[in-house]
JSON list of C-alpha atoms in Angstrom, two decimals:
[
{"chain": "A", "resi": 212, "resn": "MET", "atom": "CA", "xyz": [17.97, -15.10, -11.63]},
{"chain": "A", "resi": 213, "resn": "GLN", "atom": "CA", "xyz": [16.03, -17.96, -10.05]},
{"chain": "A", "resi": 214, "resn": "THR", "atom": "CA", "xyz": [12.55, -17.02, -8.82]},
{"chain": "A", "resi": 215, "resn": "PRO", "atom": "CA", "xyz": [12.56, -17.13, -5.01]},
{"chain": "A", "resi": 216, "resn": "THR", "atom": "CA", "xyz": [10.00, -19.23, -3.18]},
{"chain": "A", "resi": 217, "resn": "PHE", "atom": "CA", "xyz": [7.73, -17.53, -0.69]},
{"chain": "A", "resi": 218, "resn": "PRO", "atom": "CA", "xyz": [9.44, -17.82, 2.71]},
{"chain": "A", "resi": 219, "resn": "HIS", "atom": "CA", "xyz": [8.00, -19.45, 5.84]},
{"chain": "A", "resi": 220, "resn": "GLU", "atom": "CA", "xyz": [9.29, -16.71, 8.10]},
{"chain": "A", "resi": 221, "resn": "SER", "atom": "CA", "xyz": [10.05, -13.01, 7.73]},
{"chain": "A", "resi": 222, "resn": "ALA", "atom": "CA", "xyz": [12.85, -12.44, 5.23]},
{"chain": "A", "resi": 223, "resn": "THR", "atom": "CA", "xyz": [14.36, -10.08, 2.66]},
{"chain": "A", "resi": 224, "resn": "LEU", "atom": "CA", "xyz": [14.43, -11.48, -0.88]},
{"chain": "A", "resi": 225, "resn": "THR", "atom": "CA", "xyz": [15.46, -10.48, -4.38]},
{"chain": "A", "resi": 226, "resn": "LEU", "atom": "CA", "xyz": [12.98, -10.88, -7.24]},
{"chain": "A", "resi": 227, "resn": "GLU", "atom": "CA", "xyz": [13.74, -10.33, -10.92]},
{"chain": "A", "resi": 228, "resn": "GLY", "atom": "CA", "xyz": [11.74, -7.27, -11.96]},
{"chain": "A", "resi": 229, "resn": "PRO", "atom": "CA", "xyz": [11.13, -5.45, -15.25]},
{"chain": "A", "resi": 230, "resn": "ALA", "atom": "CA", "xyz": [14.22, -3.25, -14.77]},
{"chain": "A", "resi": 231, "resn": "GLY", "atom": "CA", "xyz": [16.39, -5.75, -12.90]},
{"chain": "A", "resi": 232, "resn": "PRO", "atom": "CA", "xyz": [16.44, -7.07, -9.32]},
{"chain": "A", "resi": 233, "resn": "LEU", "atom": "CA", "xyz": [13.77, -5.87, -6.88]},
{"chain": "A", "resi": 234, "resn": "GLU", "atom": "CA", "xyz": [14.38, -5.83, -3.14]},
{"chain": "A", "resi": 235, "resn": "ILE", "atom": "CA", "xyz": [11.46, -7.35, -1.23]},
{"chain": "A", "resi": 236, "resn": "GLY", "atom": "CA", "xyz": [10.69, -7.66, 2.47]},
{"chain": "A", "resi": 237, "resn": "VAL", "atom": "CA", "xyz": [8.19, -10.32, 3.58]},
{"chain": "A", "resi": 238, "resn": "ASP", "atom": "CA", "xyz": [6.81, -9.98, 7.12]},
{"chain": "A", "resi": 239, "resn": "PHE", "atom": "CA", "xyz": [4.57, -12.49, 8.86]},
{"chain": "A", "resi": 240, "resn": "PRO", "atom": "CA", "xyz": [2.00, -11.78, 11.59]},
{"chain": "A", "resi": 241, "resn": "ASP", "atom": "CA", "xyz": [3.41, -11.09, 15.02]},
{"chain": "A", "resi": 242, "resn": "GLY", "atom": "CA", "xyz": [2.61, -12.48, 18.43]},
{"chain": "A", "resi": 243, "resn": "ASP", "atom": "CA", "xyz": [-0.73, -14.14, 19.00]},
{"chain": "A", "resi": 244, "resn": "ALA", "atom": "CA", "xyz": [-2.39, -13.03, 15.77]},
{"chain": "A", "resi": 245, "resn": "ALA", "atom": "CA", "xyz": [-4.01, -15.99, 14.03]},
{"chain": "A", "resi": 246, "resn": "PRO", "atom": "CA", "xyz": [-2.73, -16.11, 10.43]},
{"chain": "A", "resi": 247, "resn": "ARG", "atom": "CA", "xyz": [-5.29, -15.23, 7.78]},
{"chain": "A", "resi": 248, "resn": "PRO", "atom": "CA", "xyz": [-5.22, -16.17, 4.08]},
{"chain": "A", "resi": 249, "resn": "ILE", "atom": "CA", "xyz": [-4.31, -12.64, 2.98]},
{"chain": "A", "resi": 250, "resn": "ILE", "atom": "CA", "xyz": [-1.11, -11.10, 1.65]},
{"chain": "A", "resi": 251, "resn": "ALA", "atom": "CA", "xyz": [-0.93, -7.31, 1.45]},
{"chain": "A", "resi": 252, "resn": "VAL", "atom": "CA", "xyz": [1.61, -5.70, -0.91]},
{"chain": "A", "resi": 253, "resn": "ILE", "atom": "CA", "xyz": [2.54, -2.21, 0.31]},
{"chain": "A", "resi": 254, "resn": "CYS", "atom": "CA", "xyz": [3.97, 0.56, -1.91]},
{"chain": "A", "resi": 255, "resn": "HIS", "atom": "CA", "xyz": [6.27, 3.28, -0.58]},
{"chain": "A", "resi": 256, "resn": "PRO", "atom": "CA", "xyz": [6.29, 7.08, -1.17]},
{"chain": "A", "resi": 257, "resn": "LEU", "atom": "CA", "xyz": [8.19, 9.02, -3.79]},
{"chain": "A", "resi": 258, "resn": "SER", "atom": "CA", "xyz": [11.59, 7.53, -4.61]},
{"chain": "A", "resi": 259, "resn": "THR", "atom": "CA", "xyz": [13.18, 10.87, -5.51]},
{"chain": "A", "resi": 260, "resn": "GLU", "atom": "CA", "xyz": [12.29, 12.33, -2.10]},
{"chain": "A", "resi": 261, "resn": "GLY", "atom": "CA", "xyz": [13.74, 9.54, 0.00]},
{"chain": "A", "resi": 262, "resn": "GLY", "atom": "CA", "xyz": [10.83, 7.12, -0.10]},
{"chain": "A", "resi": 263, "resn": "SER", "atom": "CA", "xyz": [11.57, 3.45, 0.52]},
{"chain": "A", "resi": 264, "resn": "MET", "atom": "CA", "xyz": [10.03, 0.31, 1.96]},
{"chain": "A", "resi": 265, "resn": "HIS", "atom": "CA", "xyz": [11.52, 1.37, 5.32]},
{"chain": "A", "resi": 266, "resn": "ASN", "atom": "CA", "xyz": [9.43, 4.58, 5.47]},
{"chain": "A", "resi": 267, "resn": "LYS", "atom": "CA", "xyz": [7.78, 4.84, 8.89]},
{"chain": "A", "resi": 268, "resn": "VAL", "atom": "CA", "xyz": [4.24, 5.12, 7.48]},
{"chain": "A", "resi": 269, "resn": "VAL", "atom": "CA", "xyz": [4.82, 2.06, 5.29]},
{"chain": "A", "resi": 270, "resn": "THR", "atom": "CA", "xyz": [6.17, 0.05, 8.20]},
{"chain": "A", "resi": 271, "resn": "MET", "atom": "CA", "xyz": [3.25, 1.15, 10.40]},
{"chain": "A", "resi": 272, "resn": "VAL", "atom": "CA", "xyz": [0.75, 0.03, 7.74]},
{"chain": "A", "resi": 273, "resn": "SER", "atom": "CA", "xyz": [2.57, -3.30, 7.69]},
{"chain": "A", "resi": 274, "resn": "ARG", "atom": "CA", "xyz": [2.48, -3.56, 11.47]},
{"chain": "A", "resi": 275, "resn": "ALA", "atom": "CA", "xyz": [-1.22, -2.71, 11.65]},
{"chain": "A", "resi": 276, "resn": "LEU", "atom": "CA", "xyz": [-2.10, -5.42, 9.15]},
{"chain": "A", "resi": 277, "resn": "ARG", "atom": "CA", "xyz": [0.20, -8.03, 10.69]},
{"chain": "A", "resi": 278, "resn": "ASP", "atom": "CA", "xyz": [-1.51, -7.45, 14.03]},
{"chain": "A", "resi": 279, "resn": "LEU", "atom": "CA", "xyz": [-4.68, -8.68, 12.29]},
{"chain": "A", "resi": 280, "resn": "GLY", "atom": "CA", "xyz": [-3.01, -11.85, 11.01]},
{"chain": "A", "resi": 281, "resn": "ILE", "atom": "CA", "xyz": [-2.14, -10.57, 7.52]},
{"chain": "A", "resi": 282, "resn": "THR", "atom": "CA", "xyz": [1.22, -11.31, 5.90]},
{"chain": "A", "resi": 283, "resn": "THR", "atom": "CA", "xyz": [2.73, -8.21, 4.29]},
{"chain": "A", "resi": 284, "resn": "VAL", "atom": "CA", "xyz": [5.14, -7.68, 1.41]},
{"chain": "A", "resi": 285, "resn": "ARG", "atom": "CA", "xyz": [7.04, -4.39, 1.20]},
{"chain": "A", "resi": 286, "resn": "PHE", "atom": "CA", "xyz": [9.39, -3.70, -1.68]},
{"chain": "A", "resi": 287, "resn": "ASN", "atom": "CA", "xyz": [11.62, -1.00, -3.06]},
{"chain": "A", "resi": 288, "resn": "PHE", "atom": "CA", "xyz": [10.65, 0.51, -6.38]},
{"chain": "A", "resi": 289, "resn": "ARG", "atom": "CA", "xyz": [13.28, 0.63, -9.12]},
{"chain": "A", "resi": 290, "resn": "GLY", "atom": "CA", "xyz": [16.29, 2.73, -8.20]},
{"chain": "A", "resi": 291, "resn": "VAL", "atom": "CA", "xyz": [15.72, 2.51, -4.43]},
{"chain": "A", "resi": 292, "resn": "GLY", "atom": "CA", "xyz": [17.88, 0.48, -2.05]},
{"chain": "A", "resi": 293, "resn": "ALA", "atom": "CA", "xyz": [18.97, -2.75, -3.72]},
{"chain": "A", "resi": 294, "resn": "SER", "atom": "CA", "xyz": [16.37, -2.45, -6.52]},
{"chain": "A", "resi": 295, "resn": "ALA", "atom": "CA", "xyz": [17.85, -1.80, -9.97]},
{"chain": "A", "resi": 296, "resn": "GLY", "atom": "CA", "xyz": [16.71, 0.85, -12.44]},
{"chain": "A", "resi": 297, "resn": "VAL", "atom": "CA", "xyz": [15.78, 4.52, -12.30]},
{"chain": "A", "resi": 298, "resn": "TYR", "atom": "CA", "xyz": [12.70, 6.47, -11.25]},
{"chain": "A", "resi": 299, "resn": "ASP", "atom": "CA", "xyz": [9.98, 6.42, -13.93]},
{"chain": "A", "resi": 300, "resn": "ASN", "atom": "CA", "xyz": [7.22, 8.78, -12.68]},
{"chain": "A", "resi": 301, "resn": "GLY", "atom": "CA", "xyz": [4.90, 5.92, -11.78]},
{"chain": "A", "resi": 302, "resn": "GLU", "atom": "CA", "xyz": [4.92, 4.07, -15.08]},
{"chain": "A", "resi": 303, "resn": "GLY", "atom": "CA", "xyz": [7.80, 1.68, -14.43]},
{"chain": "A", "resi": 304, "resn": "GLU", "atom": "CA", "xyz": [6.91, 1.57, -10.75]},
{"chain": "A", "resi": 305, "resn": "GLY", "atom": "CA", "xyz": [3.52, 0.18, -11.74]},
{"chain": "A", "resi": 306, "resn": "ASP", "atom": "CA", "xyz": [5.35, -2.55, -13.64]},
{"chain": "A", "resi": 307, "resn": "ASP", "atom": "CA", "xyz": [7.40, -3.25, -10.51]},
{"chain": "A", "resi": 308, "resn": "LEU", "atom": "CA", "xyz": [4.23, -3.62, -8.45]},
{"chain": "A", "resi": 309, "resn": "ARG", "atom": "CA", "xyz": [2.68, -5.96, -10.99]},
{"chain": "A", "resi": 310, "resn": "ALA", "atom": "CA", "xyz": [5.81, -8.13, -10.92]},
{"chain": "A", "resi": 311, "resn": "VAL", "atom": "CA", "xyz": [5.66, -8.38, -7.13]},
{"chain": "A", "resi": 312, "resn": "ALA", "atom": "CA", "xyz": [1.91, -9.03, -7.08]},
{"chain": "A", "resi": 313, "resn": "ASN", "atom": "CA", "xyz": [2.17, -11.71, -9.77]},
{"chain": "A", "resi": 314, "resn": "TRP", "atom": "CA", "xyz": [4.95, -13.39, -7.80]},
{"chain": "A", "resi": 315, "resn": "VAL", "atom": "CA", "xyz": [2.80, -13.36, -4.66]},
{"chain": "A", "resi": 316, "resn": "ARG", "atom": "CA", "xyz": [-0.14, -14.88, -6.51]},
{"chain": "A", "resi": 317, "resn": "SER", "atom": "CA", "xyz": [2.00, -17.56, -8.14]},
{"chain": "A", "resi": 318, "resn": "GLN", "atom": "CA", "xyz": [3.53, -18.50, -4.79]},
{"chain": "A", "resi": 319, "resn": "ARG", "atom": "CA", "xyz": [0.41, -18.19, -2.65]},
{"chain": "A", "resi": 320, "resn": "PRO", "atom": "CA", "xyz": [-2.56, -18.86, -4.96]},
{"chain": "A", "resi": 321, "resn": "ASP", "atom": "CA", "xyz": [-4.90, -19.59, -2.05]},
{"chain": "A", "resi": 322, "resn": "SER", "atom": "CA", "xyz": [-4.31, -16.22, -0.40]},
{"chain": "A", "resi": 323, "resn": "ALA", "atom": "CA", "xyz": [-6.28, -13.07, -1.19]},
{"chain": "A", "resi": 324, "resn": "LEU", "atom": "CA", "xyz": [-4.24, -10.16, -2.56]},
{"chain": "A", "resi": 325, "resn": "TRP", "atom": "CA", "xyz": [-4.58, -6.78, -0.89]},
{"chain": "A", "resi": 326, "resn": "LEU", "atom": "CA", "xyz": [-2.76, -3.65, -2.06]},
{"chain": "A", "resi": 327, "resn": "ALA", "atom": "CA", "xyz": [-1.77, -0.64, 0.02]},
{"chain": "A", "resi": 328, "resn": "GLY", "atom": "CA", "xyz": [0.21, 2.49, -0.69]},
{"chain": "A", "resi": 329, "resn": "PHE", "atom": "CA", "xyz": [1.32, 5.72, 0.93]},
{"chain": "A", "resi": 330, "resn": "SER", "atom": "CA", "xyz": [1.47, 8.97, -1.06]},
{"chain": "A", "resi": 331, "resn": "PHE", "atom": "CA", "xyz": [3.16, 8.16, -4.41]},
{"chain": "A", "resi": 332, "resn": "GLY", "atom": "CA", "xyz": [2.69, 4.50, -3.50]},
{"chain": "A", "resi": 333, "resn": "ALA", "atom": "CA", "xyz": [-1.04, 5.14, -3.18]},
{"chain": "A", "resi": 334, "resn": "TYR", "atom": "CA", "xyz": [-1.04, 6.49, -6.73]},
{"chain": "A", "resi": 335, "resn": "VAL", "atom": "CA", "xyz": [0.87, 3.51, -8.10]},
{"chain": "A", "resi": 336, "resn": "SER", "atom": "CA", "xyz": [-1.36, 0.96, -6.34]},
{"chain": "A", "resi": 337, "resn": "LEU", "atom": "CA", "xyz": [-4.54, 2.78, -7.39]},
{"chain": "A", "resi": 338, "resn": "ARG", "atom": "CA", "xyz": [-3.46, 2.75, -11.03]},
{"chain": "A", "resi": 339, "resn": "ALA", "atom": "CA", "xyz": [-2.56, -0.93, -10.86]},
{"chain": "A", "resi": 340, "resn": "SER", "atom": "CA", "xyz": [-5.85, -1.98, -9.28]},
{"chain": "A", "resi": 341, "resn": "ALA", "atom": "CA", "xyz": [-7.75, -2.26, -12.56]},
{"chain": "A", "resi": 342, "resn": "ALA", "atom": "CA", "xyz": [-5.30, -4.87, -13.85]},
{"chain": "A", "resi": 343, "resn": "LEU", "atom": "CA", "xyz": [-4.51, -6.65, -10.59]},
{"chain": "A", "resi": 344, "resn": "GLN", "atom": "CA", "xyz": [-8.05, -6.76, -9.17]},
{"chain": "A", "resi": 345, "resn": "PRO", "atom": "CA", "xyz": [-7.06, -6.88, -5.48]},
{"chain": "A", "resi": 346, "resn": "GLN", "atom": "CA", "xyz": [-9.65, -7.94, -2.96]},
{"chain": "A", "resi": 347, "resn": "ALA", "atom": "CA", "xyz": [-8.97, -4.74, -0.98]},
{"chain": "A", "resi": 348, "resn": "LEU", "atom": "CA", "xyz": [-7.05, -1.49, -1.36]},
{"chain": "A", "resi": 349, "resn": "ILE", "atom": "CA", "xyz": [-5.72, 0.93, 1.25]},
{"chain": "A", "resi": 350, "resn": "SER", "atom": "CA", "xyz": [-4.70, 4.43, 0.09]},
{"chain": "A", "resi": 351, "resn": "VAL", "atom": "CA", "xyz": [-2.91, 6.63, 2.62]},
{"chain": "A", "resi": 352, "resn": "ALA", "atom": "CA", "xyz": [-2.60, 10.30, 1.60]},
{"chain": "A", "resi": 353, "resn": "PRO", "atom": "CA", "xyz": [-3.15, 9.76, -2.15]},
{"chain": "A", "resi": 354, "resn": "PRO", "atom": "CA", "xyz": [-1.43, 12.65, -3.97]},
{"chain": "A", "resi": 355, "resn": "VAL", "atom": "CA", "xyz": [-4.46, 13.86, -5.92]},
{"chain": "A", "resi": 356, "resn": "GLY", "atom": "CA", "xyz": [-3.69, 16.97, -7.95]},
{"chain": "A", "resi": 357, "resn": "ARG", "atom": "CA", "xyz": [0.05, 16.82, -7.33]},
{"chain": "A", "resi": 358, "resn": "ARG", "atom": "CA", "xyz": [2.58, 16.80, -10.17]},
{"chain": "A", "resi": 359, "resn": "THR", "atom": "CA", "xyz": [1.50, 15.02, -13.36]},
{"chain": "A", "resi": 360, "resn": "TRP", "atom": "CA", "xyz": [-0.14, 11.97, -11.87]},
{"chain": "A", "resi": 361, "resn": "ASP", "atom": "CA", "xyz": [-3.52, 11.19, -13.41]},
{"chain": "A", "resi": 362, "resn": "PHE", "atom": "CA", "xyz": [-6.20, 9.78, -11.10]},
{"chain": "A", "resi": 363, "resn": "SER", "atom": "CA", "xyz": [-9.03, 10.05, -13.63]},
{"chain": "A", "resi": 364, "resn": "GLN", "atom": "CA", "xyz": [-9.03, 6.44, -14.81]},
{"chain": "A", "resi": 365, "resn": "VAL", "atom": "CA", "xyz": [-8.43, 4.55, -11.58]},
{"chain": "A", "resi": 366, "resn": "GLN", "atom": "CA", "xyz": [-10.66, 1.53, -10.87]},
{"chain": "A", "resi": 367, "resn": "PRO", "atom": "CA", "xyz": [-10.37, 0.65, -7.18]},
{"chain": "A", "resi": 368, "resn": "PRO", "atom": "CA", "xyz": [-12.08, -2.41, -5.72]},
{"chain": "A", "resi": 369, "resn": "SER", "atom": "CA", "xyz": [-15.27, -2.14, -3.67]},
{"chain": "A", "resi": 370, "resn": "ASN", "atom": "CA", "xyz": [-13.23, -2.72, -0.50]},
{"chain": "A", "resi": 371, "resn": "TRP", "atom": "CA", "xyz": [-11.31, 0.57, -0.59]},
{"chain": "A", "resi": 372, "resn": "LEU", "atom": "CA", "xyz": [-10.11, 2.65, 2.33]},
{"chain": "A", "resi": 373, "resn": "VAL", "atom": "CA", "xyz": [-8.62, 6.15, 2.12]},
{"chain": "A", "resi": 374, "resn": "VAL", "atom": "CA", "xyz": [-6.88, 7.72, 5.12]},
{"chain": "A", "resi": 375, "resn": "GLN", "atom": "CA", "xyz": [-6.08, 11.42, 4.83]},
{"chain": "A", "resi": 376, "resn": "GLY", "atom": "CA", "xyz": [-4.65, 13.92, 7.28]},
{"chain": "A", "resi": 377, "resn": "ASP", "atom": "CA", "xyz": [-6.49, 17.25, 7.41]},
{"chain": "A", "resi": 378, "resn": "ALA", "atom": "CA", "xyz": [-3.24, 19.17, 7.98]},
{"chain": "A", "resi": 379, "resn": "ASP", "atom": "CA", "xyz": [-1.30, 17.52, 5.14]},
{"chain": "A", "resi": 380, "resn": "GLU", "atom": "CA", "xyz": [1.36, 19.97, 3.97]},
{"chain": "A", "resi": 381, "resn": "ILE", "atom": "CA", "xyz": [2.19, 18.06, 0.77]},
{"chain": "A", "resi": 382, "resn": "VAL", "atom": "CA", "xyz": [-1.14, 16.69, -0.48]},
{"chain": "A", "resi": 383, "resn": "ASP", "atom": "CA", "xyz": [-4.13, 19.05, -0.71]},
{"chain": "A", "resi": 384, "resn": "ALA", "atom": "CA", "xyz": [-6.56, 17.36, 1.68]},
{"chain": "A", "resi": 385, "resn": "GLN", "atom": "CA", "xyz": [-9.56, 19.30, 0.37]},
{"chain": "A", "resi": 386, "resn": "GLY", "atom": "CA", "xyz": [-8.62, 18.26, -3.16]},
{"chain": "A", "resi": 387, "resn": "VAL", "atom": "CA", "xyz": [-8.62, 14.64, -2.04]},
{"chain": "A", "resi": 388, "resn": "TYR", "atom": "CA", "xyz": [-12.04, 14.98, -0.42]},
{"chain": "A", "resi": 389, "resn": "GLN", "atom": "CA", "xyz": [-13.52, 16.72, -3.45]},
{"chain": "A", "resi": 390, "resn": "TRP", "atom": "CA", "xyz": [-12.15, 14.02, -5.75]},
{"chain": "A", "resi": 391, "resn": "LEU", "atom": "CA", "xyz": [-13.60, 11.27, -3.59]},
{"chain": "A", "resi": 392, "resn": "GLU", "atom": "CA", "xyz": [-16.99, 12.97, -3.52]},
{"chain": "A", "resi": 393, "resn": "SER", "atom": "CA", "xyz": [-16.99, 13.06, -7.32]},
{"chain": "A", "resi": 394, "resn": "LEU", "atom": "CA", "xyz": [-16.66, 9.30, -7.63]},
{"chain": "A", "resi": 395, "resn": "GLU", "atom": "CA", "xyz": [-19.66, 7.13, -8.38]},
{"chain": "A", "resi": 396, "resn": "THR", "atom": "CA", "xyz": [-18.69, 4.74, -5.58]},
{"chain": "A", "resi": 397, "resn": "PRO", "atom": "CA", "xyz": [-16.68, 6.56, -2.92]},
{"chain": "A", "resi": 398, "resn": "PRO", "atom": "CA", "xyz": [-14.44, 4.63, -0.52]},
{"chain": "A", "resi": 399, "resn": "GLN", "atom": "CA", "xyz": [-14.45, 4.32, 3.22]},
{"chain": "A", "resi": 400, "resn": "LEU", "atom": "CA", "xyz": [-12.79, 7.58, 4.29]},
{"chain": "A", "resi": 401, "resn": "VAL", "atom": "CA", "xyz": [-10.97, 8.34, 7.52]},
{"chain": "A", "resi": 402, "resn": "ARG", "atom": "CA", "xyz": [-10.14, 12.00, 8.01]},
{"chain": "A", "resi": 403, "resn": "MET", "atom": "CA", "xyz": [-7.47, 12.52, 10.66]},
{"chain": "A", "resi": 404, "resn": "PRO", "atom": "CA", "xyz": [-7.55, 16.01, 12.22]},
{"chain": "A", "resi": 405, "resn": "ASP", "atom": "CA", "xyz": [-4.33, 17.91, 12.95]},
{"chain": "A", "resi": 406, "resn": "THR", "atom": "CA", "xyz": [-2.37, 15.29, 11.01]},
{"chain": "A", "resi": 407, "resn": "SER", "atom": "CA", "xyz": [0.52, 16.06, 8.66]},
{"chain": "A", "resi": 408, "resn": "HIS", "atom": "CA", "xyz": [1.57, 14.17, 5.55]},
{"chain": "A", "resi": 409, "resn": "PHE", "atom": "CA", "xyz": [4.03, 11.90, 7.37]},
{"chain": "A", "resi": 410, "resn": "PHE", "atom": "CA", "xyz": [1.70, 11.37, 10.36]},
{"chain": "A", "resi": 411, "resn": "HIS", "atom": "CA", "xyz": [4.12, 12.91, 12.87]},
{"chain": "A", "resi": 412, "resn": "ARG", "atom": "CA", "xyz": [2.97, 11.93, 16.38]},
{"chain": "A", "resi": 413, "resn": "LYS", "atom": "CA", "xyz": [-0.06, 10.25, 14.77]},
{"chain": "A", "resi": 414, "resn": "LEU", "atom": "CA", "xyz": [1.34, 6.88, 13.72]},
{"chain": "A", "resi": 415, "resn": "ILE", "atom": "CA", "xyz": [-0.40, 5.01, 16.53]},
{"chain": "A", "resi": 416, "resn": "ASP", "atom": "CA", "xyz": [-3.66, 6.72, 15.54]},
{"chain": "A", "resi": 417, "resn": "LEU", "atom": "CA", "xyz": [-3.07, 5.62, 11.96]},
{"chain": "A", "resi": 418, "resn": "ARG", "atom": "CA", "xyz": [-2.55, 2.06, 13.13]},
{"chain": "A", "resi": 419, "resn": "GLY", "atom": "CA", "xyz": [-5.83, 2.10, 15.07]},
{"chain": "A", "resi": 420, "resn": "ALA", "atom": "CA", "xyz": [-7.77, 3.66, 12.20]},
{"chain": "A", "resi": 421, "resn": "LEU", "atom": "CA", "xyz": [-6.52, 1.06, 9.72]},
{"chain": "A", "resi": 422, "resn": "GLN", "atom": "CA", "xyz": [-7.34, -1.84, 12.00]},
{"chain": "A", "resi": 423, "resn": "HIS", "atom": "CA", "xyz": [-10.81, -0.53, 12.84]},
{"chain": "A", "resi": 424, "resn": "GLU", "atom": "CA", "xyz": [-11.77, 0.01, 9.21]},
{"chain": "A", "resi": 425, "resn": "VAL", "atom": "CA", "xyz": [-10.40, -3.16, 7.58]},
{"chain": "A", "resi": 426, "resn": "ARG", "atom": "CA", "xyz": [-11.69, -5.66, 10.14]},
{"chain": "A", "resi": 427, "resn": "ARG", "atom": "CA", "xyz": [-14.97, -5.92, 8.24]},
{"chain": "A", "resi": 428, "resn": "TRP", "atom": "CA", "xyz": [-13.07, -7.24, 5.21]},
{"chain": "A", "resi": 429, "resn": "LEU", "atom": "CA", "xyz": [-11.35, -10.07, 7.05]},
{"chain": "A", "resi": 430, "resn": "PRO", "atom": "CA", "xyz": [-12.22, -13.70, 6.40]},
{"chain": "A", "resi": 431, "resn": "ASP", "atom": "CA", "xyz": [-12.40, -16.08, 9.32]},
{"chain": "A", "resi": 432, "resn": "SER", "atom": "CA", "xyz": [-8.88, -16.85, 10.55]},
{"chain": "A", "resi": 433, "resn": "SER", "atom": "CA", "xyz": [-9.57, -20.58, 10.38]},
{"chain": "A", "resi": 434, "resn": "SER", "atom": "CA", "xyz": [-10.42, -20.50, 6.67]}
]
């Protein structure tokens, strides 16, 4: 398979991944947002529970960042949508993320790489941060303490934001807060009251929280 070039407008592409083709969606800033030299790769929630790059939290994270002039790349992990392969409990999915991130960097070497993830996608992007060294990381509802996913060796960047709903019915919010407090360098944390795991009726609030917190990380739009 020929490696696709980075598009000049929003498009869906196919990239050769570790387990076969990976389905990728590239979205450019909307409206009057001045483009910034940043590309954010966003990881979706658990594949075996219906997670995909079309998840409403994933698409809202993309929209929030594009409003700030950031180009976003969503993709389907192996075994989801048009992506080949089977679910691999985060191991193979980390390989998928690295393939996408390496493609972004090879195609857009002058752009900063940001990573973002929701739920299982937050776990995958956190684990990959040590190797990929993103300039910034956004973790929405990281599934600390759930299943067999190990958060003990993660190495997030200094620009790290965690957004967690206090009424999360899937992720133990208090477990997340306790884990963050145990870290030598805790992240920026946004606690959203009365908010469930999938941010029902809170997606606009999520958008506002993301934009408010990450603005301080933005380079000048003319750079």
